[in-house]
mmCIF file of C-alpha atoms in Angstrom:
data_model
loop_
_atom_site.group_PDB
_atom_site.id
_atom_site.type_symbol
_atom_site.label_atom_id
_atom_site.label_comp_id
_atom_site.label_asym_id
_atom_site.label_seq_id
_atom_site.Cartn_x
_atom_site.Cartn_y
_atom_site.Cartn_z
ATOM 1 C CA UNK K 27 24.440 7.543 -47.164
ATOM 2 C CA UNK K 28 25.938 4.212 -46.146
ATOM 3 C CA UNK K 29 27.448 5.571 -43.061
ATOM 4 C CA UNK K 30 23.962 7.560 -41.941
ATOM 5 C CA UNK K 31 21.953 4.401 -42.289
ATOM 6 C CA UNK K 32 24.327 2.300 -39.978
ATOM 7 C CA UNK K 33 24.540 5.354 -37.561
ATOM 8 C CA UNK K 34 20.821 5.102 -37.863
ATOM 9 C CA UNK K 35 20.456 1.382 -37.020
ATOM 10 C CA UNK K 36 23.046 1.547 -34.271
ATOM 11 C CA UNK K 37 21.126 4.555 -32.343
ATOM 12 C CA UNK K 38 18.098 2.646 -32.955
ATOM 13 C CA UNK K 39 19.210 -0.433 -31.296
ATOM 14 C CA UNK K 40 20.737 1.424 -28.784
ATOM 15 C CA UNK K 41 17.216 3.086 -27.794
ATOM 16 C CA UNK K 42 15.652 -0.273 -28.398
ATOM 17 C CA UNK K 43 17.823 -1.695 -25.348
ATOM 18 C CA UNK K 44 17.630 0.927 -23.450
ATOM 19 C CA UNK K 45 13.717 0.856 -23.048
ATOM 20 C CA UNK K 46 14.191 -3.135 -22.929
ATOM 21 C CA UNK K 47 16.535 -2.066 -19.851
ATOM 22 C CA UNK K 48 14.364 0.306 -18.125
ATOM 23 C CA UNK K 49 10.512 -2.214 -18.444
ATOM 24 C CA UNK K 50 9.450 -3.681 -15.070
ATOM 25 C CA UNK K 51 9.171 -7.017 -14.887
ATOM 26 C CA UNK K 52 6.239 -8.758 -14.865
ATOM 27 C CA UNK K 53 4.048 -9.078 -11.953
ATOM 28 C CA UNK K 54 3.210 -11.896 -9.924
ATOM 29 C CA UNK K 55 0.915 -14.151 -11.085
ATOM 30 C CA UNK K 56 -2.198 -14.509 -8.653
ATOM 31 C CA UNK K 57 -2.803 -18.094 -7.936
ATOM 32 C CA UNK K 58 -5.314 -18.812 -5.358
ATOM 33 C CA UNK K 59 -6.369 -17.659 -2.013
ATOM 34 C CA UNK K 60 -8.167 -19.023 0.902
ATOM 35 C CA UNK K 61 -9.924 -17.305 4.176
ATOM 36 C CA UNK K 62 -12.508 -15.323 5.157
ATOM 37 C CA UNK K 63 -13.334 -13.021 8.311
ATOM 38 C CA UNK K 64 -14.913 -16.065 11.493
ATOM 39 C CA UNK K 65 -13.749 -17.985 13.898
ATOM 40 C CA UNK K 66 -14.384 -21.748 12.223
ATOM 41 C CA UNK K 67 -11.647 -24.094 11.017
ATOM 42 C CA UNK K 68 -9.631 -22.129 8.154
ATOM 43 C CA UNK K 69 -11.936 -18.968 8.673
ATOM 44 C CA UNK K 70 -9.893 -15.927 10.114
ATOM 45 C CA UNK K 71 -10.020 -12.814 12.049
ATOM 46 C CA UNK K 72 -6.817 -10.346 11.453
ATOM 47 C CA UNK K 73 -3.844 -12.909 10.635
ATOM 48 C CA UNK K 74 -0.790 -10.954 10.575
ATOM 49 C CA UNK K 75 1.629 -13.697 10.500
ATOM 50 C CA UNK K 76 2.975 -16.701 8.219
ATOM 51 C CA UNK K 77 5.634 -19.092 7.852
ATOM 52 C CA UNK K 78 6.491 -22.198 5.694
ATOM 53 C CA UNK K 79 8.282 -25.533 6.917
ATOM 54 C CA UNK K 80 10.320 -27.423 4.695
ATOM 55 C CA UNK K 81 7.174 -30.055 4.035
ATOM 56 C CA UNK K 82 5.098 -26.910 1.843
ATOM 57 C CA UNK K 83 2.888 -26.792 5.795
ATOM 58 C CA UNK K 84 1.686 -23.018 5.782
ATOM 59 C CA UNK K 85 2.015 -21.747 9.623
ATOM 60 C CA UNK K 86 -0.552 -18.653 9.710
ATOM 61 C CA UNK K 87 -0.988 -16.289 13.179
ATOM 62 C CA UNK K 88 -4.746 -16.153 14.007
ATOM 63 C CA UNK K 89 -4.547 -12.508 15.746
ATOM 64 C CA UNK K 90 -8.239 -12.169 17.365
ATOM 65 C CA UNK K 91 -8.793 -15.967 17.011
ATOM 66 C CA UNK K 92 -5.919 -16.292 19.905
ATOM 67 C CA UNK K 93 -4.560 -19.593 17.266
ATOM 68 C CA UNK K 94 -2.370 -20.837 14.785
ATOM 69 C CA UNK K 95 -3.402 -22.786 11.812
ATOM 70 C CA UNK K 96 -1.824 -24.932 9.696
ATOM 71 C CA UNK K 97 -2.899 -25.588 5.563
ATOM 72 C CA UNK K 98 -1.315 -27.280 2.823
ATOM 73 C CA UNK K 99 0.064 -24.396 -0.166
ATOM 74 C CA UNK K 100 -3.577 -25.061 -1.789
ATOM 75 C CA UNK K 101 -4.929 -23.629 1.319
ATOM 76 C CA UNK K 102 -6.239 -26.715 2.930
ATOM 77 C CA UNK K 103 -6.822 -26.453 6.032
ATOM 78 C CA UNK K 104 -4.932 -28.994 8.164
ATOM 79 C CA UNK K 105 -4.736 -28.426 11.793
ATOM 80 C CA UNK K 106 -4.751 -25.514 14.422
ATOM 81 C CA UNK K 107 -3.237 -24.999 17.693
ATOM 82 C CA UNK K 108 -4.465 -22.432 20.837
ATOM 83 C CA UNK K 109 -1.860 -20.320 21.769
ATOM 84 C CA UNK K 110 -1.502 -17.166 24.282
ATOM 85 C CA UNK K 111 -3.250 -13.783 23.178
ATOM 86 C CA UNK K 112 -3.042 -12.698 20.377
ATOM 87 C CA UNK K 113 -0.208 -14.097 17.846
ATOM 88 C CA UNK K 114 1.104 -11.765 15.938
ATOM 89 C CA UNK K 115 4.460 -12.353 13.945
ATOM 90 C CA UNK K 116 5.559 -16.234 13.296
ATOM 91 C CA UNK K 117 8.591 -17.848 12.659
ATOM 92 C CA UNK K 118 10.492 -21.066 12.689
ATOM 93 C CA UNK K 119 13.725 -22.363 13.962
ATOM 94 C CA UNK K 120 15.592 -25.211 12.465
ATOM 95 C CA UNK K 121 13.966 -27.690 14.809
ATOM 96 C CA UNK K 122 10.826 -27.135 13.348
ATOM 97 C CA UNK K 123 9.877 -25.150 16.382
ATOM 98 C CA UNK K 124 7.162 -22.518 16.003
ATOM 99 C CA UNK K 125 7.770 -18.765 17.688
ATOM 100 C CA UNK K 126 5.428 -16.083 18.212
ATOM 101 C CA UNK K 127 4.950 -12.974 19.263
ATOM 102 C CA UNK K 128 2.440 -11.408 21.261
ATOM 103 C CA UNK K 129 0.992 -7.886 21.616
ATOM 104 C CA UNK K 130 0.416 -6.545 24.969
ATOM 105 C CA UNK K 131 -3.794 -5.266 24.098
ATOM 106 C CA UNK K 132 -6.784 -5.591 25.858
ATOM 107 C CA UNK K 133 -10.078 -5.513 25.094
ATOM 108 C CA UNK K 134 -12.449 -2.861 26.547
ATOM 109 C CA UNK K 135 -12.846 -3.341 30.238
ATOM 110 C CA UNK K 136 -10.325 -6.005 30.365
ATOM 111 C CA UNK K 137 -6.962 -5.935 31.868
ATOM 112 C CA UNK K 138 -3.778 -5.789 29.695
ATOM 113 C CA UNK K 139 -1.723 -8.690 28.677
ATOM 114 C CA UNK K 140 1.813 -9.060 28.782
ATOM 115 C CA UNK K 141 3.817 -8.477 25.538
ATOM 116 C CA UNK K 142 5.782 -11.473 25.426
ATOM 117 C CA UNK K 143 7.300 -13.924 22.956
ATOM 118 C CA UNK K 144 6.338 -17.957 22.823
ATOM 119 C CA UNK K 145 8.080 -20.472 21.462
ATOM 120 C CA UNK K 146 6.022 -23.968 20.736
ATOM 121 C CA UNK K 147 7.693 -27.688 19.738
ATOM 122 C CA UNK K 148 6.731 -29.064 16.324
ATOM 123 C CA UNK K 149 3.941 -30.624 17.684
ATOM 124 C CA UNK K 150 2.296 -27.917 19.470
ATOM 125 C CA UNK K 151 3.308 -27.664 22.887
ATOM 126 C CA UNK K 152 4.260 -24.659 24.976
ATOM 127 C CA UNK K 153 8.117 -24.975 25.454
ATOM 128 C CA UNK K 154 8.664 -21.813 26.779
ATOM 129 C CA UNK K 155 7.925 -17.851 27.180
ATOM 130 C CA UNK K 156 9.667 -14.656 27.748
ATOM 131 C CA UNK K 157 9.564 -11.050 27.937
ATOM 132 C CA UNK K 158 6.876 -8.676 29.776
ATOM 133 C CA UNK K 159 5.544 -5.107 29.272
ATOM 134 C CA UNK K 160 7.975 -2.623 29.714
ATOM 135 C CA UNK K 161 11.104 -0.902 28.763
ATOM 136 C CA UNK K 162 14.009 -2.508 30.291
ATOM 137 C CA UNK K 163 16.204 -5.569 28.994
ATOM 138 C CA UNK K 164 14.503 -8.399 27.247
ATOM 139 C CA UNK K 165 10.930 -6.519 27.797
ATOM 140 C CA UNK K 166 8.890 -5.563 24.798
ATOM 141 C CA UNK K 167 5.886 -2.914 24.355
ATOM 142 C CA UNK K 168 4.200 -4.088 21.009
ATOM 143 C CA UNK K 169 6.759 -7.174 19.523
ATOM 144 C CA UNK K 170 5.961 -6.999 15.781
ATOM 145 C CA UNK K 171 8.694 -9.486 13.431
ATOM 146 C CA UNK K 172 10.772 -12.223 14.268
ATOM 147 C CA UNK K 173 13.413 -13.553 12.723
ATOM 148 C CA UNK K 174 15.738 -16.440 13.054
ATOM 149 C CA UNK K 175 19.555 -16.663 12.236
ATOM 150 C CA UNK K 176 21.115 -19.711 11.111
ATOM 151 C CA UNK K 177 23.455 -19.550 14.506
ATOM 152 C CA UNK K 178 19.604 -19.429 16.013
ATOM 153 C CA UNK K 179 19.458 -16.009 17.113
ATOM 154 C CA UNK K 180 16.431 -14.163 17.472
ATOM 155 C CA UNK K 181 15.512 -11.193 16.205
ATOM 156 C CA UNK K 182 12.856 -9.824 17.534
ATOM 157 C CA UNK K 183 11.203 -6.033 16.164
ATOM 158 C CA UNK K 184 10.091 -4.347 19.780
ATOM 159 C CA UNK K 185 8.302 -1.502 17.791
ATOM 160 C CA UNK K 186 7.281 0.713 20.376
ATOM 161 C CA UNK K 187 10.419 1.047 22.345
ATOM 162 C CA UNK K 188 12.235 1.512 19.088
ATOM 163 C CA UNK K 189 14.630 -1.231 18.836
ATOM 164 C CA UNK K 190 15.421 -4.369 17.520
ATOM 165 C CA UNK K 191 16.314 -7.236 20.608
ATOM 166 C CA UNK K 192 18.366 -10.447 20.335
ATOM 167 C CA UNK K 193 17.822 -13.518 22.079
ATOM 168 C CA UNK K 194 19.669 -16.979 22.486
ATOM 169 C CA UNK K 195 17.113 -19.735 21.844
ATOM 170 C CA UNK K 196 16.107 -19.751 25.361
ATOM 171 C CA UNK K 197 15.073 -16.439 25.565
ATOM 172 C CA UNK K 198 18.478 -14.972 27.247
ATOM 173 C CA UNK K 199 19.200 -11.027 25.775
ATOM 174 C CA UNK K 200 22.029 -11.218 23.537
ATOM 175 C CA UNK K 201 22.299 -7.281 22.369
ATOM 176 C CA UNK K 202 19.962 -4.464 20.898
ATOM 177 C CA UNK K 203 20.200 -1.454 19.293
ATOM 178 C CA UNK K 204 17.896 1.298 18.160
ATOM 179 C CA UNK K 205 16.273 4.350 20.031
ATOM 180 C CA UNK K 206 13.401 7.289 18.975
ATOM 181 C CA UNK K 207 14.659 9.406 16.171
ATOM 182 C CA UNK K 208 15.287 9.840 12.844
ATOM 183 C CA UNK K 209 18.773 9.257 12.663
ATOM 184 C CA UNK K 210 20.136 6.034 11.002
ATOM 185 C CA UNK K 211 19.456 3.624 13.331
ATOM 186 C CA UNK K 212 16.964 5.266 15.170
ATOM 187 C CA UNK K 213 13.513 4.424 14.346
ATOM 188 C CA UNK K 214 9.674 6.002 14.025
ATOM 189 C CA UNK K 215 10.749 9.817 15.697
ATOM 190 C CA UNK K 216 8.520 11.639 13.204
ATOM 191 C CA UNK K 217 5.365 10.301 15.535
ATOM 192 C CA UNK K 218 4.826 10.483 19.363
ATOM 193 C CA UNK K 219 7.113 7.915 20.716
ATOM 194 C CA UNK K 220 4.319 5.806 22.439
ATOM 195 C CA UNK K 221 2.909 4.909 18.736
ATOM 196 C CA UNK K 222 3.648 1.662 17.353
ATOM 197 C CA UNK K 223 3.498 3.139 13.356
ATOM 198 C CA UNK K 224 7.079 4.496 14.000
ATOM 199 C CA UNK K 225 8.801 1.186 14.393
ATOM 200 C CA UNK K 226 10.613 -0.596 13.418
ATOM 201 C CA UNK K 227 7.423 -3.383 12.286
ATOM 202 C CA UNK K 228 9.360 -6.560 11.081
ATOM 203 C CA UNK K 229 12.434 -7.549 10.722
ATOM 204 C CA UNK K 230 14.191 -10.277 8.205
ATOM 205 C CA UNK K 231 17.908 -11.464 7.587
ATOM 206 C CA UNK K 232 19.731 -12.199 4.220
ATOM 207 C CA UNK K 233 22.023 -15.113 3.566
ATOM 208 C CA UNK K 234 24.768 -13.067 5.265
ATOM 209 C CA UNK K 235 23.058 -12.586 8.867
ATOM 210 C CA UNK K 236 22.142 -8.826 8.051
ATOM 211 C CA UNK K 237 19.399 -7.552 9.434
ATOM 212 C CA UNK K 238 16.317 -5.360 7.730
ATOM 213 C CA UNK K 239 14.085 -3.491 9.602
ATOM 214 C CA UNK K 240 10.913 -1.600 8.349
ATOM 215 C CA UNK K 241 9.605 1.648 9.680
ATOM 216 C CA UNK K 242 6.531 2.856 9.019
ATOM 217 C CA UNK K 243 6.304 6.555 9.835
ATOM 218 C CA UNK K 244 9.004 7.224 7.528
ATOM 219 C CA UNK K 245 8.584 4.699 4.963
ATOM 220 C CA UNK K 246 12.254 3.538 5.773
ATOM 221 C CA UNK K 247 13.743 0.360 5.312
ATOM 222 C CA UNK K 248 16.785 0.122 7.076
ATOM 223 C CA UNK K 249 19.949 -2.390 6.811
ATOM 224 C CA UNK K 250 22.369 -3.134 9.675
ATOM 225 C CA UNK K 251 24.906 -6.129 10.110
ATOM 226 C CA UNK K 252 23.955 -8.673 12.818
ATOM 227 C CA UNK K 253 25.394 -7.031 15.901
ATOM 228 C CA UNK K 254 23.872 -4.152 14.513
ATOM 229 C CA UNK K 255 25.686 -1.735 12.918
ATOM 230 C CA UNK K 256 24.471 0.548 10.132
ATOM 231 C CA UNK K 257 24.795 0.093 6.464
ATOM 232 C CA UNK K 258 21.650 1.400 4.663
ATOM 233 C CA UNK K 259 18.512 3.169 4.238
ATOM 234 C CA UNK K 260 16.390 3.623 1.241
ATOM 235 C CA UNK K 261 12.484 4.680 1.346
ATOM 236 C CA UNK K 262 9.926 7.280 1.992
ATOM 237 C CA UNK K 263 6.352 7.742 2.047
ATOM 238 C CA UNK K 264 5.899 9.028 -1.413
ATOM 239 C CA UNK K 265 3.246 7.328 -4.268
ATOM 240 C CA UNK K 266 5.875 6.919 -6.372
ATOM 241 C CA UNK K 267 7.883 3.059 -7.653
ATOM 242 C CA UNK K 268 10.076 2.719 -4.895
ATOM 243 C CA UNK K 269 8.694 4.496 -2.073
ATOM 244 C CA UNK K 270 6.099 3.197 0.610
ATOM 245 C CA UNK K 271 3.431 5.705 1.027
ATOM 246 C CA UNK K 272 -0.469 6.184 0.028
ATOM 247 C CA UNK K 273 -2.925 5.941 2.649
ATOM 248 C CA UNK K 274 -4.916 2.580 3.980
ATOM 249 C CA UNK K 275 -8.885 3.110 3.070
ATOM 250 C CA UNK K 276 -9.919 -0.156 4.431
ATOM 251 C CA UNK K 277 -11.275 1.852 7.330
ATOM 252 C CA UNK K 278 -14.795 2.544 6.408
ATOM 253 C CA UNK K 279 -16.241 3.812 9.919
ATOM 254 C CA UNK K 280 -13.117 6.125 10.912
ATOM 255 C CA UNK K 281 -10.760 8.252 9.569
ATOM 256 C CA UNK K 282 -6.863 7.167 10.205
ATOM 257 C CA UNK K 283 -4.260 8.026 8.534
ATOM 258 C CA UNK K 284 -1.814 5.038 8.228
ATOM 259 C CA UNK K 285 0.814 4.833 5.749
ATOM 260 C CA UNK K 286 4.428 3.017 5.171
ATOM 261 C CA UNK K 287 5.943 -0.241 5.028
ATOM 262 C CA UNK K 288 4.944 -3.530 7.110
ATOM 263 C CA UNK K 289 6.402 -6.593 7.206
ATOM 264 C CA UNK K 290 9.729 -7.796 5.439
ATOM 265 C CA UNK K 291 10.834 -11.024 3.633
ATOM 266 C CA UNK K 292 14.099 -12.132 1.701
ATOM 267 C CA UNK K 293 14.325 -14.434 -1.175
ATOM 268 C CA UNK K 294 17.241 -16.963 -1.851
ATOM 269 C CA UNK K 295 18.814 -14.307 -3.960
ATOM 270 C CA UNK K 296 18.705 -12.113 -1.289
ATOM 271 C CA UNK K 297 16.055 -9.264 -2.880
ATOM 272 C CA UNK K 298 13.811 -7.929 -0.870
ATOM 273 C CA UNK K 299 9.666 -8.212 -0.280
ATOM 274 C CA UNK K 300 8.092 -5.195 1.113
ATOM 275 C CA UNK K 301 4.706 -5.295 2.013
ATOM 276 C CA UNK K 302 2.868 -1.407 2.253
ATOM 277 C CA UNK K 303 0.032 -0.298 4.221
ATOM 278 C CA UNK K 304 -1.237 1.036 1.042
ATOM 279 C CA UNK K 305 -2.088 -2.457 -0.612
ATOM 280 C CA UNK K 306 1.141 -2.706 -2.555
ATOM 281 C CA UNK K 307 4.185 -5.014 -2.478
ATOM 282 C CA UNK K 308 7.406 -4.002 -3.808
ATOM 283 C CA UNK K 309 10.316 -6.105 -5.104
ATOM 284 C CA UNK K 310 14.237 -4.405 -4.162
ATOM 285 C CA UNK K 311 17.636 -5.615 -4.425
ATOM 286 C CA UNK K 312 19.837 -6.255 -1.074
ATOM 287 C CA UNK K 313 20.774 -2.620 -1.872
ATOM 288 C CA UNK K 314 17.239 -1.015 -2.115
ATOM 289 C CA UNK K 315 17.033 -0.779 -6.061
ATOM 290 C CA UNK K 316 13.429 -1.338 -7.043
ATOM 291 C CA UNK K 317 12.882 -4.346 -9.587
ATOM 292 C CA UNK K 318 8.951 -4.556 -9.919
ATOM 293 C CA UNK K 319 5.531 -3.841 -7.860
ATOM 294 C CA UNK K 320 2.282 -5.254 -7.711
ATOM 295 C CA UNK K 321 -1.159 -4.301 -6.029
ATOM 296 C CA UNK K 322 -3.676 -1.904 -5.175
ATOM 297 C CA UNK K 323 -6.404 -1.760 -2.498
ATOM 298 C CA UNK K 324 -9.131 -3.719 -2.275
ATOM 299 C CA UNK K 325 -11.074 -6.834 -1.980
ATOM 300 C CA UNK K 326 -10.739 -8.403 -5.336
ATOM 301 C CA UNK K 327 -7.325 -11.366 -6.010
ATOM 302 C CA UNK K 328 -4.008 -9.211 -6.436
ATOM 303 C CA UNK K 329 -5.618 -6.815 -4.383
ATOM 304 C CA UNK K 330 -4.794 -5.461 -0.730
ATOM 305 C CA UNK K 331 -6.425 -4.155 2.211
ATOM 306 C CA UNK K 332 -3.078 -3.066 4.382
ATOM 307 C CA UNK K 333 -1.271 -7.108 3.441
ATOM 308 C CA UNK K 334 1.055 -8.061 6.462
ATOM 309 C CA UNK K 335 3.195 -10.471 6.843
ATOM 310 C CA UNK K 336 4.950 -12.670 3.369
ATOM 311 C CA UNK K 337 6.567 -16.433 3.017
ATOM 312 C CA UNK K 338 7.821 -18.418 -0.102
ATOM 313 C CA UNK K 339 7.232 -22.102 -0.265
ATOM 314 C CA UNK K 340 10.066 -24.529 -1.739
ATOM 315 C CA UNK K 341 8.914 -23.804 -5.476
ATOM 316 C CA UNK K 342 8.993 -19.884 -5.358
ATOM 317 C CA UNK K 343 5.700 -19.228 -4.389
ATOM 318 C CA UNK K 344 4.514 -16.029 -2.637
ATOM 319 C CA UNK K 345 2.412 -16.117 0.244
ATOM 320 C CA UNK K 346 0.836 -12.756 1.263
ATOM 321 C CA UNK K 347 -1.280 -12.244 4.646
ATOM 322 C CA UNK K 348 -4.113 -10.037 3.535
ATOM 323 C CA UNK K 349 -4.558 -8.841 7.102
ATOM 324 C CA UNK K 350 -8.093 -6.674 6.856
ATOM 325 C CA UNK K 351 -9.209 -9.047 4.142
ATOM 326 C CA UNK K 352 -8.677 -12.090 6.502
ATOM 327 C CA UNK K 353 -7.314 -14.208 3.487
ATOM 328 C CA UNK K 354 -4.043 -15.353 2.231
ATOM 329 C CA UNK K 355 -3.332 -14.864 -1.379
ATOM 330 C CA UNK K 356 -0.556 -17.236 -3.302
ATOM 331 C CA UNK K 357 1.233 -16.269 -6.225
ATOM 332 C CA UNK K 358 4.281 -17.331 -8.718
ATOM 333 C CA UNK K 359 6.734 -14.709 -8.790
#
């Protein structure tokens, strides 16, 4: 009887770890957030982008506001800055210099502008600009993420000519890689190649200069060293923990069917943010095992309505861009 009862308490530990093992951890804890659809001083209209400097200054893209603004991590708003059409994706370089880039739209009856990518000082000057519409070298049709290596590299996510492009600080090509298909290190050929949805969206690097892509039309994220060779996939555009799909119902006036990962950020451990078109952001390892989810769609704090672009702040915070909500939400991780 002895022996039973210690086999029994030993099994029963066991299964007690096991299910300790195998529970998520918790969410995010919803902080604050700030913004709300106009064109005022820390109002919005579509912000897709965000960084963080090393003072806690939040850096948000201003999409149809053709601006960036600047707030405090309480969401005070501090200062904004004009810049060329419509900002998208924002980062910064280790002289505090702010890049951005820019899609190549128009509005109805108006001619197109150039896709392009602008880089401005710390205090809000033009320094330079580069790229055009097009398809050849160092020419972009829809630039979504940028990213910054510690050598200063740029990474820059040219999502409808499927490839990522690399630039020296000046704006001079360095390499690419990428084409249409679904191969590794192809991107978006499950859609007709002149849509954006296929990829790849954003891009972000890890503390050893590799490079993560995201790729909406079949929920992939991909992993590749910095020149650009192929290490990884993981994804797809299931409902499930771990996958990217579920459609986006902020639409209320149209049907479209959107689905997949957006935008891409990396902690100091090197795990992996993953924002969704569905509302939802996921937490991976550098290898693509899921740790822990949060979110849902809709209008309400720790909710979504297709969240873009995601920065930390020197404490840990997490900074989502709640793109159709025209807010940023803040959260403790």
């Amino acid at each position: 009887m002895m022996r039973i009862s210690v086999l029994i308490a030993f099994l029963t530990m066991i299964n007690a770890g096991a299910a300790g093992e195998s529970k998520e951890p918790a969410p995010p804890r919803f902080l604050l957030e700030w913004g709300k659809q106009g064109a005022e001083p820390g109002e919005l209209h579509f912000p897709i982008g965000i960084a963080i400097n090393p003072r806690d200054e939040v850096f948000v893209a201003d999409f149809y506001n053709d601006r960036v603004q600047r707030f405090n991590t309480d969401g005070k708003f501090l200062s904004s800055f004009p810049t060329l059409t419509h900002p998208g994706a924002i980062a910064l370089d280790g002289d505090g210099n702010i890049l951005i880039s820019h899609f190549g739209i128009a509005k109805q009856n108006e001619e197109r502008k150039p896709d392009r990518v602008t880089v401005y000082s710390p205090d809000c000057k033009l320094l330079r600009t580069w790229g055009k519409s097009g398809t050849g070298d160092g020419e972009f049709d829809m630039p979504g993420g940028i990213a910054i290596s510690k050598q200063g590299k740029i990474y820059v996510a040219d999502q409808t000519n499927r490839r990522v492009q690399v630039f020296d600080s000046q704006g001079k090509l360095l390499l690419k890689w990428g084409e249409y298909g679904v191969k590794p290190g192809q991107f978006g050929g499950n859609v007709s190649p002149k849509s954006r949805t296929g990829g790849p969206q954003f891009v972000a690097l890890d503390s050893k200069g590799n490079v993560y892509t995201t790729e909406g039309s079949l929920g992939r994220i991909q992993k590749f060293t910095a020149d650009g060779k192929f290490l990884l996939a993981w994804g797809d555009n299931e409902t499930k923990p771990g996958s990217f799909g579920g459609a986006f119902s902020g639409f209320k006036d149209r049907k479209a069917v959107l689905q997949g990962p957006i935008a891409i950020l990396i902690d100091k451990e090197d795990r992996v943010w993953v924002s969704a078109v569905s509302g939802r952001i996921q937490h991976f390892s550098s290898e693509g095992k899921y740790l822990r989810g949060f979110g849902e769609p809709g209008t309400k704090p720790g909710q979504f309505y297709a969240p873009h672009a995601m920065a930390l702040d020197s404490h840990g915070n997490l900074f989502v861009v709640d793109a159709y909500n025209h807010r940023v939400q803040k959260f403790a991780p």
